Amino acid sequence: VSEPGEGGFPTLSDLEALASRRVLDHIWAYIEGGAGDERTMRENLRAFERWVLLPRVLEDVSAVDLRTTLLGAQCATPFFIAPMAYLGEIHPDGESGVARAASGAGTLAAFSTLSTHSIEQIAAAAPDGPRWFQLYLQPEFRVSASLVERAERSRFSAIVVTLDAPVLGVRDRQTKGGFAIDSSRPVGSGEDVLPPSRVPVLQGGTYRLRSDAASNWNVVRDLASVTRLPIVLKGVLTVEDARRGVAAGAKGILVSNHGGRQLDGAIATLEALPPIAAALGSEIEVYLDGGIRRADDVLIALALGAKAVGIGRPILWALAVGGATGVGHYLSLLSTELATAMALAGRRSVSEIDRALVERRSVH
Ligand code: FNR
Ligand code: LAC
């Protein structure tokens, strides 16, 4: 048996199993579960196995540089922390702890509308950032606008609008585990801040959703009119929608299926990425999340056109095991692993991670 290292885990491969023993069953069901039969959640991971790396040798890799800029912000890594809800229920350090760990590493972190700590508390915990604010559209636009204004005042540097949740996905594991996402669960930024609605209600022959589900592309323009911050659209999986987003003024597209938690059967993000990056990668920044677990995943996604990748569940595992220290340790292990992988691949900088690094596996 190996000794747990700093942060409580010696390697990245121990993390999920260790975390499963650190949180209550209903929290574990919430973290781990996906929608429906969890096909999309599994596919997000499998999609990476369809690619192999073609490393180059003798390239002078004596200095490897992981730094990049994301919408103008200097970042130490081409990966960032994806926005996730209710971190304070996983560990008392919560969002403030994650903010401190990310800021300490120079890694960008995105924070959910459904954070247990408020927008202002998160900013105060790590004034230097870099950080983004994730918006769930609220039934009243006035409430969405006020969240965006507060994030701008608290020096968040972009607004990530999540578009794949006009209603929550059908999450069997979460339901069976007894974790309800509803207005009874406290959100740090205010009692009037709501999660996506839970279920469509049959009324007079049609299934009705809350008023925010009536939103169309005009909402991107409406949001752009209340903030100077760049807008990133999260949950886009088609070239058509990515184009519409750019036309509406978005500066970034985050190719995401919410970690397989929304529409089961939706395309794996790594399969959705290449056409979107090819169509729009020169005009705006294109990112991916879903299934990023180790450095080789980061390399594959960047080679296929992502400017950066978001990391979801592994951050929650690290938080469960070691709080803010655990998240810091995770970021440090992944950064070192990425620097190692880049050296082994003959790539000195993020810009050298090009399409020639990957090839689709011929048999799988
Ligand atoms: C999420 N995700 C998410 N996304 C978002 O826009 N707002 C949110 O509040 C949340 N909350 C949330 C909670 C939990 C427990 C998970 C696991 C995920 C989705 C998240 O940002 C990201 O898209 C996925 O987690 C990426 O997939 P992986 O890395 O978990 O495979
Ligand atoms: C989730 C929502 C809250 O995925 O985004 O749990």
mmCIF file of C-alpha atoms and ligand atoms in Angstrom:
data_model
loop_
_atom_site.group_PDB
_atom_site.id
_atom_site.type_symbol
_atom_site.label_atom_id
_atom_site.label_comp_id
_atom_site.label_asym_id
_atom_site.label_seq_id
_atom_site.Cartn_x
_atom_site.Cartn_y
_atom_site.Cartn_z
ATOM 1 C CA VAL A 1 0.000 0.000 0.000
ATOM 2 C CA SER A 2 1.436 3.356 -1.036
ATOM 3 C CA GLU A 3 1.484 6.371 1.268
ATOM 4 C CA PRO A 4 -0.916 9.102 0.218
ATOM 5 C CA GLY A 5 1.132 12.101 -0.841
ATOM 6 C CA GLU A 6 0.414 15.771 -0.263
ATOM 7 C CA GLY A 7 -3.311 16.450 -0.713
ATOM 8 C CA GLY A 8 -4.103 12.831 0.185
ATOM 9 C CA PHE A 9 -3.440 11.033 -3.126
ATOM 10 C CA PRO A 10 -0.135 9.855 -4.603
ATOM 11 C CA THR A 11 -1.179 9.619 -8.271
ATOM 12 C CA LEU A 12 -4.074 10.644 -10.482
ATOM 13 C CA SER A 13 -5.212 7.048 -10.861
ATOM 14 C CA ASP A 14 -6.037 6.702 -7.141
ATOM 15 C CA LEU A 15 -8.218 9.722 -6.993
ATOM 16 C CA GLU A 16 -11.706 8.552 -7.983
ATOM 17 C CA ALA A 17 -11.610 5.505 -5.697
ATOM 18 C CA LEU A 18 -10.318 7.550 -2.775
ATOM 19 C CA ALA A 19 -12.977 10.199 -3.286
ATOM 20 C CA SER A 20 -15.772 7.624 -3.349
ATOM 21 C CA ARG A 21 -14.929 6.795 0.268
ATOM 22 C CA ARG A 22 -14.873 10.428 1.403
ATOM 23 C CA VAL A 23 -18.369 11.683 0.589
ATOM 24 C CA LEU A 24 -21.886 10.571 1.530
ATOM 25 C CA ASP A 25 -23.669 8.274 -0.919
ATOM 26 C CA HIS A 26 -26.171 10.865 -2.173
ATOM 27 C CA ILE A 27 -23.353 13.345 -2.921
ATOM 28 C CA TRP A 28 -21.429 10.622 -4.753
ATOM 29 C CA ALA A 29 -24.514 9.824 -6.848
ATOM 30 C CA TYR A 30 -24.800 13.526 -7.701
ATOM 31 C CA ILE A 31 -21.142 13.851 -8.713
ATOM 32 C CA GLU A 32 -20.797 10.646 -10.677
ATOM 33 C CA GLY A 33 -24.190 10.268 -12.293
ATOM 34 C CA GLY A 34 -25.122 11.150 -15.853
ATOM 35 C CA ALA A 35 -28.399 11.293 -17.715
ATOM 36 C CA GLY A 36 -30.467 8.265 -18.698
ATOM 37 C CA ASP A 37 -28.419 5.134 -19.340
ATOM 38 C CA GLU A 38 -25.267 7.270 -19.192
ATOM 39 C CA ARG A 39 -24.344 6.481 -22.810
ATOM 40 C CA THR A 40 -23.035 9.984 -23.479
ATOM 41 C CA MET A 41 -21.092 10.043 -20.237
ATOM 42 C CA ARG A 42 -19.319 6.818 -21.251
ATOM 43 C CA GLU A 43 -18.850 7.967 -24.856
ATOM 44 C CA ASN A 44 -17.090 11.139 -23.680
ATOM 45 C CA LEU A 45 -14.357 8.897 -22.262
ATOM 46 C CA ARG A 46 -14.323 6.328 -25.077
ATOM 47 C CA ALA A 47 -13.910 8.981 -27.747
ATOM 48 C CA PHE A 48 -10.349 9.610 -26.557
ATOM 49 C CA GLU A 49 -9.438 5.967 -27.148
ATOM 50 C CA ARG A 50 -10.108 6.426 -30.867
ATOM 51 C CA TRP A 51 -6.995 8.611 -31.218
ATOM 52 C CA VAL A 52 -3.319 7.801 -30.957
ATOM 53 C CA LEU A 53 -0.367 10.146 -30.559
ATOM 54 C CA LEU A 54 2.481 10.421 -33.064
ATOM 55 C CA PRO A 55 5.354 11.788 -30.963
ATOM 56 C CA ARG A 56 8.385 13.487 -32.510
ATOM 57 C CA VAL A 57 11.891 12.968 -31.108
ATOM 58 C CA LEU A 58 15.074 15.060 -30.900
ATOM 59 C CA GLU A 59 13.189 18.354 -30.773
ATOM 60 C CA ASP A 60 15.084 20.078 -27.897
ATOM 61 C CA VAL A 61 12.452 19.832 -25.219
ATOM 62 C CA SER A 62 14.702 21.230 -22.490
ATOM 63 C CA ALA A 63 12.130 23.963 -21.730
ATOM 64 C CA VAL A 64 8.414 23.167 -21.928
ATOM 65 C CA ASP A 65 5.899 26.011 -21.649
ATOM 66 C CA LEU A 66 2.271 25.302 -20.639
ATOM 67 C CA ARG A 67 1.182 28.942 -20.600
ATOM 68 C CA THR A 68 -1.577 30.355 -22.769
ATOM 69 C CA THR A 69 -4.048 33.235 -22.865
ATOM 70 C CA LEU A 70 -7.780 32.654 -22.619
ATOM 71 C CA LEU A 71 -9.863 35.629 -23.802
ATOM 72 C CA GLY A 72 -6.909 37.837 -23.001
ATOM 73 C CA ALA A 73 -6.236 36.470 -19.498
ATOM 74 C CA GLN A 74 -2.788 35.005 -18.807
ATOM 75 C CA CYS A 75 -3.165 31.383 -17.715
ATOM 76 C CA ALA A 76 -0.506 28.959 -16.509
ATOM 77 C CA THR A 77 -2.224 25.956 -18.114
ATOM 78 C CA PRO A 78 -4.295 25.183 -21.219
ATOM 79 C CA PHE A 79 -6.808 23.460 -18.939
ATOM 80 C CA PHE A 80 -9.295 25.177 -16.642
ATOM 81 C CA ILE A 81 -11.757 24.188 -13.955
ATOM 82 C CA ALA A 82 -15.238 23.684 -15.410
ATOM 83 C CA PRO A 83 -18.135 25.336 -13.574
ATOM 84 C CA MET A 84 -19.790 22.974 -11.106
ATOM 85 C CA ALA A 85 -22.585 23.496 -8.619
ATOM 86 C CA TYR A 86 -22.733 23.166 -4.824
ATOM 87 C CA LEU A 87 -19.017 22.668 -4.107
ATOM 88 C CA GLY A 88 -19.593 23.477 -0.435
ATOM 89 C CA GLU A 89 -21.608 20.271 -0.101
ATOM 90 C CA ILE A 90 -18.567 18.257 -1.178
ATOM 91 C CA HIS A 91 -16.089 19.938 1.170
ATOM 92 C CA PRO A 92 -16.367 22.936 3.527
ATOM 93 C CA ASP A 93 -13.598 24.715 1.547
ATOM 94 C CA GLY A 94 -16.162 24.959 -1.281
ATOM 95 C CA GLU A 95 -15.785 27.454 -4.106
ATOM 96 C CA SER A 96 -13.532 29.744 -2.069
ATOM 97 C CA GLY A 97 -11.083 26.876 -1.613
ATOM 98 C CA VAL A 98 -11.199 25.980 -5.292
ATOM 99 C CA ALA A 99 -10.663 29.654 -6.162
ATOM 100 C CA ARG A 100 -7.585 29.811 -3.927
ATOM 101 C CA ALA A 101 -6.150 26.576 -5.338
ATOM 102 C CA ALA A 102 -6.738 27.657 -8.943
ATOM 103 C CA SER A 103 -5.344 31.121 -8.410
ATOM 104 C CA GLY A 104 -2.290 29.678 -6.669
ATOM 105 C CA ALA A 105 -1.650 27.504 -9.714
ATOM 106 C CA GLY A 106 -2.428 30.306 -12.181
ATOM 107 C CA THR A 107 -5.171 28.095 -13.614
ATOM 108 C CA LEU A 108 -8.445 29.625 -14.776
ATOM 109 C CA ALA A 109 -11.543 28.527 -12.834
ATOM 110 C CA ALA A 110 -15.184 28.962 -13.812
ATOM 111 C CA PHE A 111 -17.779 29.213 -11.025
ATOM 112 C CA SER A 112 -21.400 28.151 -11.219
ATOM 113 C CA THR A 113 -24.513 30.250 -10.678
ATOM 114 C CA LEU A 114 -25.312 27.499 -8.159
ATOM 115 C CA SER A 115 -22.229 28.057 -6.004
ATOM 116 C CA THR A 116 -22.590 27.635 -2.259
ATOM 117 C CA HIS A 117 -20.397 30.713 -1.762
ATOM 118 C CA SER A 118 -21.459 34.036 -3.253
ATOM 119 C CA ILE A 119 -19.893 35.733 -6.266
ATOM 120 C CA GLU A 120 -18.314 38.299 -3.910
ATOM 121 C CA GLN A 121 -16.961 35.666 -1.495
ATOM 122 C CA ILE A 122 -15.320 33.764 -4.349
ATOM 123 C CA ALA A 123 -13.655 36.942 -5.631
ATOM 124 C CA ALA A 124 -12.463 37.868 -2.134
ATOM 125 C CA ALA A 125 -10.988 34.401 -1.592
ATOM 126 C CA ALA A 126 -8.666 34.762 -4.582
ATOM 127 C CA PRO A 127 -8.628 38.358 -5.795
ATOM 128 C CA ASP A 128 -6.109 37.683 -8.556
ATOM 129 C CA GLY A 129 -8.090 35.017 -10.411
ATOM 130 C CA PRO A 130 -8.234 34.344 -13.320
ATOM 131 C CA ARG A 131 -11.924 33.369 -13.102
ATOM 132 C CA TRP A 132 -15.085 33.191 -15.197
ATOM 133 C CA PHE A 133 -18.721 33.301 -14.070
ATOM 134 C CA GLN A 134 -21.148 30.643 -15.360
ATOM 135 C CA LEU A 135 -24.710 31.860 -15.834
ATOM 136 C CA TYR A 136 -27.879 29.799 -15.719
ATOM 137 C CA LEU A 137 -30.584 31.915 -17.331
ATOM 138 C CA GLN A 138 -33.094 32.871 -14.685
ATOM 139 C CA PRO A 139 -36.872 33.024 -15.233
ATOM 140 C CA GLU A 140 -36.616 36.827 -15.123
ATOM 141 C CA PHE A 141 -33.935 38.478 -17.267
ATOM 142 C CA ARG A 142 -33.479 41.140 -14.570
ATOM 143 C CA VAL A 143 -32.070 38.455 -12.221
ATOM 144 C CA SER A 144 -29.695 37.112 -14.909
ATOM 145 C CA ALA A 145 -28.535 40.675 -15.620
ATOM 146 C CA SER A 146 -27.928 41.374 -11.958
ATOM 147 C CA LEU A 147 -25.769 38.225 -11.592
ATOM 148 C CA VAL A 148 -23.727 39.264 -14.625
ATOM 149 C CA GLU A 149 -23.275 42.794 -13.259
ATOM 150 C CA ARG A 150 -22.152 41.441 -9.890
ATOM 151 C CA ALA A 151 -19.616 39.146 -11.584
ATOM 152 C CA GLU A 152 -18.258 42.057 -13.611
ATOM 153 C CA ARG A 153 -17.973 44.218 -10.475
ATOM 154 C CA SER A 154 -16.151 41.339 -8.732
ATOM 155 C CA ARG A 155 -13.633 41.202 -11.565
ATOM 156 C CA PHE A 156 -14.628 37.933 -13.157
ATOM 157 C CA SER A 157 -13.266 38.192 -16.688
ATOM 158 C CA ALA A 158 -15.891 36.399 -18.806
ATOM 159 C CA ILE A 159 -19.485 35.174 -18.654
ATOM 160 C CA VAL A 160 -20.103 31.524 -19.570
ATOM 161 C CA VAL A 161 -23.748 31.032 -20.473
ATOM 162 C CA THR A 162 -24.829 27.416 -20.198
ATOM 163 C CA LEU A 163 -27.303 26.643 -22.967
ATOM 164 C CA ASP A 164 -27.813 22.895 -22.634
ATOM 165 C CA ALA A 165 -30.160 23.031 -19.650
ATOM 166 C CA PRO A 166 -33.592 24.521 -20.486
ATOM 167 C CA VAL A 167 -34.602 21.706 -18.121
ATOM 168 C CA LEU A 168 -32.461 19.293 -16.129
ATOM 169 C CA GLY A 169 -31.648 15.959 -17.767
ATOM 170 C CA VAL A 170 -33.233 12.747 -16.526
ATOM 171 C CA ARG A 171 -30.705 11.694 -13.913
ATOM 172 C CA ASP A 172 -31.609 8.286 -12.596
ATOM 173 C CA ARG A 173 -28.546 7.792 -10.419
ATOM 174 C CA GLN A 174 -29.062 11.165 -8.786
ATOM 175 C CA THR A 175 -32.775 10.510 -8.257
ATOM 176 C CA LYS A 176 -32.153 7.094 -6.734
ATOM 177 C CA GLY A 177 -29.418 8.564 -4.537
ATOM 178 C CA GLY A 178 -31.814 11.191 -3.218
ATOM 179 C CA PHE A 179 -30.014 14.378 -4.319
ATOM 180 C CA ALA A 180 -32.609 16.926 -5.439
ATOM 181 C CA ILE A 181 -31.629 20.029 -7.405
ATOM 182 C CA ASP A 182 -34.318 22.523 -6.474
ATOM 183 C CA SER A 183 -34.833 25.881 -4.808
ATOM 184 C CA SER A 184 -34.585 24.331 -1.329
ATOM 185 C CA ARG A 185 -30.842 23.870 -1.818
ATOM 186 C CA PRO A 186 -29.011 27.035 -0.693
ATOM 187 C CA VAL A 187 -27.165 29.099 -3.306
ATOM 188 C CA GLY A 188 -24.630 31.633 -1.998
ATOM 189 C CA SER A 189 -25.471 34.449 -4.398
ATOM 190 C CA GLY A 190 -29.056 34.871 -3.226
ATOM 191 C CA GLU A 191 -32.413 33.284 -2.460
ATOM 192 C CA ASP A 192 -33.844 34.479 -5.768
ATOM 193 C CA VAL A 193 -31.172 32.566 -7.752
ATOM 194 C CA LEU A 194 -32.654 29.376 -9.213
ATOM 195 C CA PRO A 195 -31.325 26.141 -10.716
ATOM 196 C CA PRO A 196 -32.682 24.989 -14.089
ATOM 197 C CA SER A 197 -36.230 23.679 -13.786
ATOM 198 C CA ARG A 198 -36.492 20.014 -12.914
ATOM 199 C CA VAL A 199 -39.183 18.527 -15.068
ATOM 200 C CA PRO A 200 -41.667 19.511 -17.796
ATOM 201 C CA VAL A 201 -45.262 19.671 -16.530
ATOM 202 C CA LEU A 202 -48.195 18.402 -18.620
ATOM 203 C CA GLN A 203 -50.714 21.211 -19.019
ATOM 204 C CA GLY A 204 -53.587 21.165 -21.488
ATOM 205 C CA GLY A 205 -51.948 18.727 -23.860
ATOM 206 C CA THR A 206 -48.372 20.105 -23.961
ATOM 207 C CA TYR A 207 -45.456 19.821 -21.610
ATOM 208 C CA ARG A 208 -44.652 23.228 -20.185
ATOM 209 C CA LEU A 209 -41.289 24.500 -18.961
ATOM 210 C CA ARG A 210 -40.334 27.610 -17.022
ATOM 211 C CA SER A 211 -40.167 30.966 -18.824
ATOM 212 C CA ASP A 212 -36.360 30.882 -19.275
ATOM 213 C CA ALA A 213 -36.879 27.899 -21.606
ATOM 214 C CA ALA A 214 -38.531 30.380 -24.005
ATOM 215 C CA SER A 215 -35.128 32.027 -24.617
ATOM 216 C CA ASN A 216 -33.796 32.264 -28.164
ATOM 217 C CA TRP A 217 -30.596 33.680 -29.693
ATOM 218 C CA ASN A 218 -31.658 37.226 -28.797
ATOM 219 C CA VAL A 219 -30.700 36.463 -25.203
ATOM 220 C CA VAL A 220 -27.020 36.435 -26.194
ATOM 221 C CA ARG A 221 -27.412 39.982 -27.563
ATOM 222 C CA ASP A 222 -29.399 41.015 -24.470
ATOM 223 C CA LEU A 223 -26.616 39.743 -22.206
ATOM 224 C CA ALA A 224 -23.966 41.469 -24.315
ATOM 225 C CA SER A 225 -25.880 44.728 -23.816
ATOM 226 C CA VAL A 226 -25.586 44.552 -20.003
ATOM 227 C CA THR A 227 -21.863 43.689 -19.767
ATOM 228 C CA ARG A 228 -18.539 44.540 -21.328
ATOM 229 C CA LEU A 229 -17.244 41.064 -20.476
ATOM 230 C CA PRO A 230 -16.761 38.546 -23.287
ATOM 231 C CA ILE A 231 -19.453 35.872 -23.520
ATOM 232 C CA VAL A 232 -18.699 32.167 -23.862
ATOM 233 C CA LEU A 233 -21.494 29.797 -24.888
ATOM 234 C CA LYS A 234 -21.368 26.448 -23.097
ATOM 235 C CA GLY A 235 -23.168 23.359 -24.303
ATOM 236 C CA VAL A 236 -22.814 23.850 -28.057
ATOM 237 C CA LEU A 237 -22.413 20.615 -30.079
ATOM 238 C CA THR A 238 -23.081 21.589 -33.697
ATOM 239 C CA VAL A 239 -21.378 23.850 -36.241
ATOM 240 C CA GLU A 240 -24.741 25.518 -36.931
ATOM 241 C CA ASP A 241 -25.226 26.616 -33.328
ATOM 242 C CA ALA A 242 -21.597 27.661 -32.981
ATOM 243 C CA ARG A 243 -22.020 29.915 -36.048
ATOM 244 C CA ARG A 244 -25.219 31.417 -34.663
ATOM 245 C CA GLY A 245 -23.449 32.066 -31.366
ATOM 246 C CA VAL A 246 -20.610 33.890 -33.066
ATOM 247 C CA ALA A 247 -23.096 35.923 -35.111
ATOM 248 C CA ALA A 248 -24.844 36.859 -31.857
ATOM 249 C CA GLY A 249 -21.559 38.175 -30.448
ATOM 250 C CA ALA A 250 -20.053 35.275 -28.472
ATOM 251 C CA LYS A 251 -16.266 35.368 -28.115
ATOM 252 C CA GLY A 252 -15.890 31.731 -27.098
ATOM 253 C CA ILE A 253 -17.644 28.398 -27.656
ATOM 254 C CA LEU A 254 -17.345 25.659 -25.056
ATOM 255 C CA VAL A 255 -18.116 22.356 -26.760
ATOM 256 C CA SER A 256 -19.800 20.451 -23.938
ATOM 257 C CA ASN A 257 -22.577 17.983 -23.210
ATOM 258 C CA HIS A 258 -22.488 18.802 -19.508
ATOM 259 C CA GLY A 259 -20.460 15.685 -18.711
ATOM 260 C CA GLY A 260 -23.272 13.493 -20.075
ATOM 261 C CA ARG A 261 -25.706 14.874 -17.498
ATOM 262 C CA GLN A 262 -28.229 16.464 -19.870
ATOM 263 C CA LEU A 263 -29.249 14.826 -23.184
ATOM 264 C CA ASP A 264 -28.306 11.160 -23.067
ATOM 265 C CA GLY A 265 -27.373 9.935 -26.536
ATOM 266 C CA ALA A 266 -25.804 13.292 -27.402
ATOM 267 C CA ILE A 267 -22.545 13.170 -29.344
ATOM 268 C CA ALA A 268 -19.278 12.798 -27.417
ATOM 269 C CA THR A 269 -17.594 16.175 -27.130
ATOM 270 C CA LEU A 270 -14.346 15.000 -28.735
ATOM 271 C CA GLU A 271 -16.371 13.922 -31.815
ATOM 272 C CA ALA A 272 -18.194 17.262 -31.914
ATOM 273 C CA LEU A 273 -15.050 19.372 -31.576
ATOM 274 C CA PRO A 274 -13.132 19.015 -34.892
ATOM 275 C CA PRO A 275 -15.771 20.429 -37.255
ATOM 276 C CA ILE A 276 -16.561 23.319 -34.909
ATOM 277 C CA ALA A 277 -12.877 24.150 -34.432
ATOM 278 C CA ALA A 278 -12.274 23.911 -38.182
ATOM 279 C CA ALA A 279 -15.205 26.217 -38.981
ATOM 280 C CA LEU A 280 -14.666 28.845 -36.273
ATOM 281 C CA GLY A 281 -11.351 28.326 -34.495
ATOM 282 C CA SER A 282 -9.684 31.183 -36.351
ATOM 283 C CA GLU A 283 -12.454 33.680 -35.465
ATOM 284 C CA ILE A 284 -13.097 32.863 -31.806
ATOM 285 C CA GLU A 285 -11.753 30.612 -29.043
ATOM 286 C CA VAL A 286 -13.132 27.054 -29.024
ATOM 287 C CA TYR A 287 -12.873 24.940 -25.881
ATOM 288 C CA LEU A 288 -13.958 21.427 -24.917
ATOM 289 C CA ASP A 289 -15.016 19.727 -21.721
ATOM 290 C CA GLY A 290 -16.105 16.160 -20.961
ATOM 291 C CA GLY A 291 -13.879 13.193 -20.199
ATOM 292 C CA ILE A 292 -10.602 15.042 -19.663
ATOM 293 C CA ARG A 293 -8.792 12.938 -17.083
ATOM 294 C CA ARG A 294 -5.089 12.939 -17.874
ATOM 295 C CA ALA A 295 -2.444 14.744 -19.901
ATOM 296 C CA ASP A 296 -2.906 12.630 -23.027
ATOM 297 C CA ASP A 297 -6.564 13.701 -23.125
ATOM 298 C CA VAL A 298 -5.472 17.335 -23.008
ATOM 299 C CA LEU A 299 -3.008 16.746 -25.871
ATOM 300 C CA ILE A 300 -5.619 15.047 -28.066
ATOM 301 C CA ALA A 301 -8.242 17.772 -27.551
ATOM 302 C CA LEU A 302 -5.737 20.565 -28.201
ATOM 303 C CA ALA A 303 -4.434 18.782 -31.302
ATOM 304 C CA LEU A 304 -8.016 18.582 -32.575
ATOM 305 C CA GLY A 305 -8.491 22.337 -32.247
ATOM 306 C CA ALA A 306 -9.406 23.195 -28.655
ATOM 307 C CA LYS A 307 -7.706 26.339 -27.332
ATOM 308 C CA ALA A 308 -8.130 24.918 -23.814
ATOM 309 C CA VAL A 309 -10.066 22.161 -22.034
ATOM 310 C CA GLY A 310 -12.315 22.186 -18.974
ATOM 311 C CA ILE A 311 -11.988 19.641 -16.212
ATOM 312 C CA GLY A 312 -15.087 18.556 -14.325
ATOM 313 C CA ARG A 313 -15.403 15.561 -12.018
ATOM 314 C CA PRO A 314 -11.673 15.073 -11.237
ATOM 315 C CA ILE A 315 -11.702 18.487 -9.523
ATOM 316 C CA LEU A 316 -14.596 17.318 -7.350
ATOM 317 C CA TRP A 317 -12.729 14.124 -6.495
ATOM 318 C CA ALA A 318 -9.669 16.140 -5.448
ATOM 319 C CA LEU A 319 -11.869 18.521 -3.439
ATOM 320 C CA ALA A 320 -13.532 15.589 -1.667
ATOM 321 C CA VAL A 321 -10.197 14.008 -0.770
ATOM 322 C CA GLY A 322 -8.182 17.047 0.248
ATOM 323 C CA GLY A 323 -10.230 20.253 0.098
ATOM 324 C CA ALA A 324 -8.396 23.230 -1.398
ATOM 325 C CA THR A 325 -5.058 21.474 -0.814
ATOM 326 C CA GLY A 326 -6.330 18.468 -2.751
ATOM 327 C CA VAL A 327 -7.373 20.634 -5.710
ATOM 328 C CA GLY A 328 -3.990 22.387 -5.678
ATOM 329 C CA HIS A 329 -2.274 19.019 -5.612
ATOM 330 C CA TYR A 330 -4.394 17.762 -8.513
ATOM 331 C CA LEU A 331 -3.556 20.831 -10.613
ATOM 332 C CA SER A 332 0.119 20.361 -9.834
ATOM 333 C CA LEU A 333 0.094 16.641 -10.741
ATOM 334 C CA LEU A 334 -1.774 17.298 -13.992
ATOM 335 C CA SER A 335 0.515 20.201 -14.949
ATOM 336 C CA THR A 336 3.622 18.107 -14.378
ATOM 337 C CA GLU A 337 2.064 15.208 -16.274
ATOM 338 C CA LEU A 338 1.251 17.539 -19.180
ATOM 339 C CA ALA A 339 4.773 18.979 -19.242
ATOM 340 C CA THR A 340 6.090 15.400 -19.269
ATOM 341 C CA ALA A 341 3.736 14.354 -22.068
ATOM 342 C CA MET A 342 4.647 17.418 -24.150
ATOM 343 C CA ALA A 343 8.366 16.666 -23.748
ATOM 344 C CA LEU A 344 7.744 13.052 -24.761
ATOM 345 C CA ALA A 345 5.683 14.222 -27.733
ATOM 346 C CA GLY A 346 8.346 16.692 -28.877
ATOM 347 C CA ARG A 347 6.131 19.756 -28.242
ATOM 348 C CA ARG A 348 7.688 22.691 -26.335
ATOM 349 C CA SER A 349 4.678 24.959 -26.197
ATOM 350 C CA VAL A 350 0.909 24.859 -26.419
ATOM 351 C CA SER A 351 1.049 26.356 -29.915
ATOM 352 C CA GLU A 352 3.197 23.403 -31.065
ATOM 353 C CA ILE A 353 0.424 20.938 -30.176
ATOM 354 C CA ASP A 354 -0.790 20.618 -33.749
ATOM 355 C CA ARG A 355 -3.047 18.338 -35.771
ATOM 356 C CA ALA A 356 -0.040 16.227 -36.824
ATOM 357 C CA LEU A 357 0.277 14.971 -33.244
ATOM 358 C CA VAL A 358 -2.821 12.764 -33.527
ATOM 359 C CA GLU A 359 -4.115 10.105 -35.846
ATOM 360 C CA ARG A 360 -7.428 8.295 -35.760
ATOM 361 C CA ARG A 361 -6.922 4.665 -34.735
ATOM 362 C CA SER A 362 -7.623 2.438 -37.734
ATOM 363 C CA VAL A 363 -9.224 -0.434 -35.772
ATOM 364 C CA HIS A 364 -11.148 0.087 -32.542
HETATM 365 C C1 FNR B 1 -21.555 20.009 -13.574
HETATM 366 N N1 FNR B 1 -21.579 20.818 -14.715
HETATM 367 C C2 FNR B 1 -22.122 22.078 -14.626
HETATM 368 N N2 FNR B 1 -22.124 22.901 -15.714
HETATM 369 C C3 FNR B 1 -22.611 24.161 -15.626
HETATM 370 O O1 FNR B 1 -22.592 24.861 -16.613
HETATM 371 N N3 FNR B 1 -23.120 24.613 -14.442
HETATM 372 C C4 FNR B 1 -23.175 23.862 -13.325
HETATM 373 O O2 FNR B 1 -23.629 24.302 -12.280
HETATM 374 C C5 FNR B 1 -22.686 22.533 -13.414
HETATM 375 N N4 FNR B 1 -22.727 21.706 -12.335
HETATM 376 C C6 FNR B 1 -22.135 20.461 -12.391
HETATM 377 C C7 FNR B 1 -22.116 19.679 -11.239
HETATM 378 C C8 FNR B 1 -21.485 18.448 -11.258
HETATM 379 C C9 FNR B 1 -21.471 17.613 -10.013
HETATM 380 C C10 FNR B 1 -20.857 17.991 -12.444
HETATM 381 C C11 FNR B 1 -20.146 16.668 -12.491
HETATM 382 C C12 FNR B 1 -20.907 18.760 -13.582
HETATM 383 C C13 FNR B 1 -20.941 20.355 -15.973
HETATM 384 C C14 FNR B 1 -19.456 20.709 -16.029
HETATM 385 O O3 FNR B 1 -19.268 22.096 -16.165
HETATM 386 C C15 FNR B 1 -18.741 20.025 -17.217
HETATM 387 O O4 FNR B 1 -19.426 20.316 -18.397
HETATM 388 C C16 FNR B 1 -18.593 18.514 -17.079
HETATM 389 O O5 FNR B 1 -18.464 18.125 -15.735
HETATM 390 C C17 FNR B 1 -17.393 18.027 -17.884
HETATM 391 O O6 FNR B 1 -17.314 16.653 -17.888
HETATM 392 P P1 FNR B 1 -16.337 15.776 -16.939
HETATM 393 O O7 FNR B 1 -14.997 16.447 -16.889
HETATM 394 O O8 FNR B 1 -17.018 15.738 -15.588
HETATM 395 O O9 FNR B 1 -16.308 14.464 -17.626
HETATM 396 C C1 LAC B 2 -25.632 19.792 -12.717
HETATM 397 C C2 LAC B 2 -26.280 21.107 -12.903
HETATM 398 C C3 LAC B 2 -26.705 21.769 -11.690
HETATM 399 O O1 LAC B 2 -25.068 19.314 -13.705
HETATM 400 O O2 LAC B 2 -25.551 21.868 -13.725
HETATM 401 O O3 LAC B 2 -25.744 19.199 -11.651
#
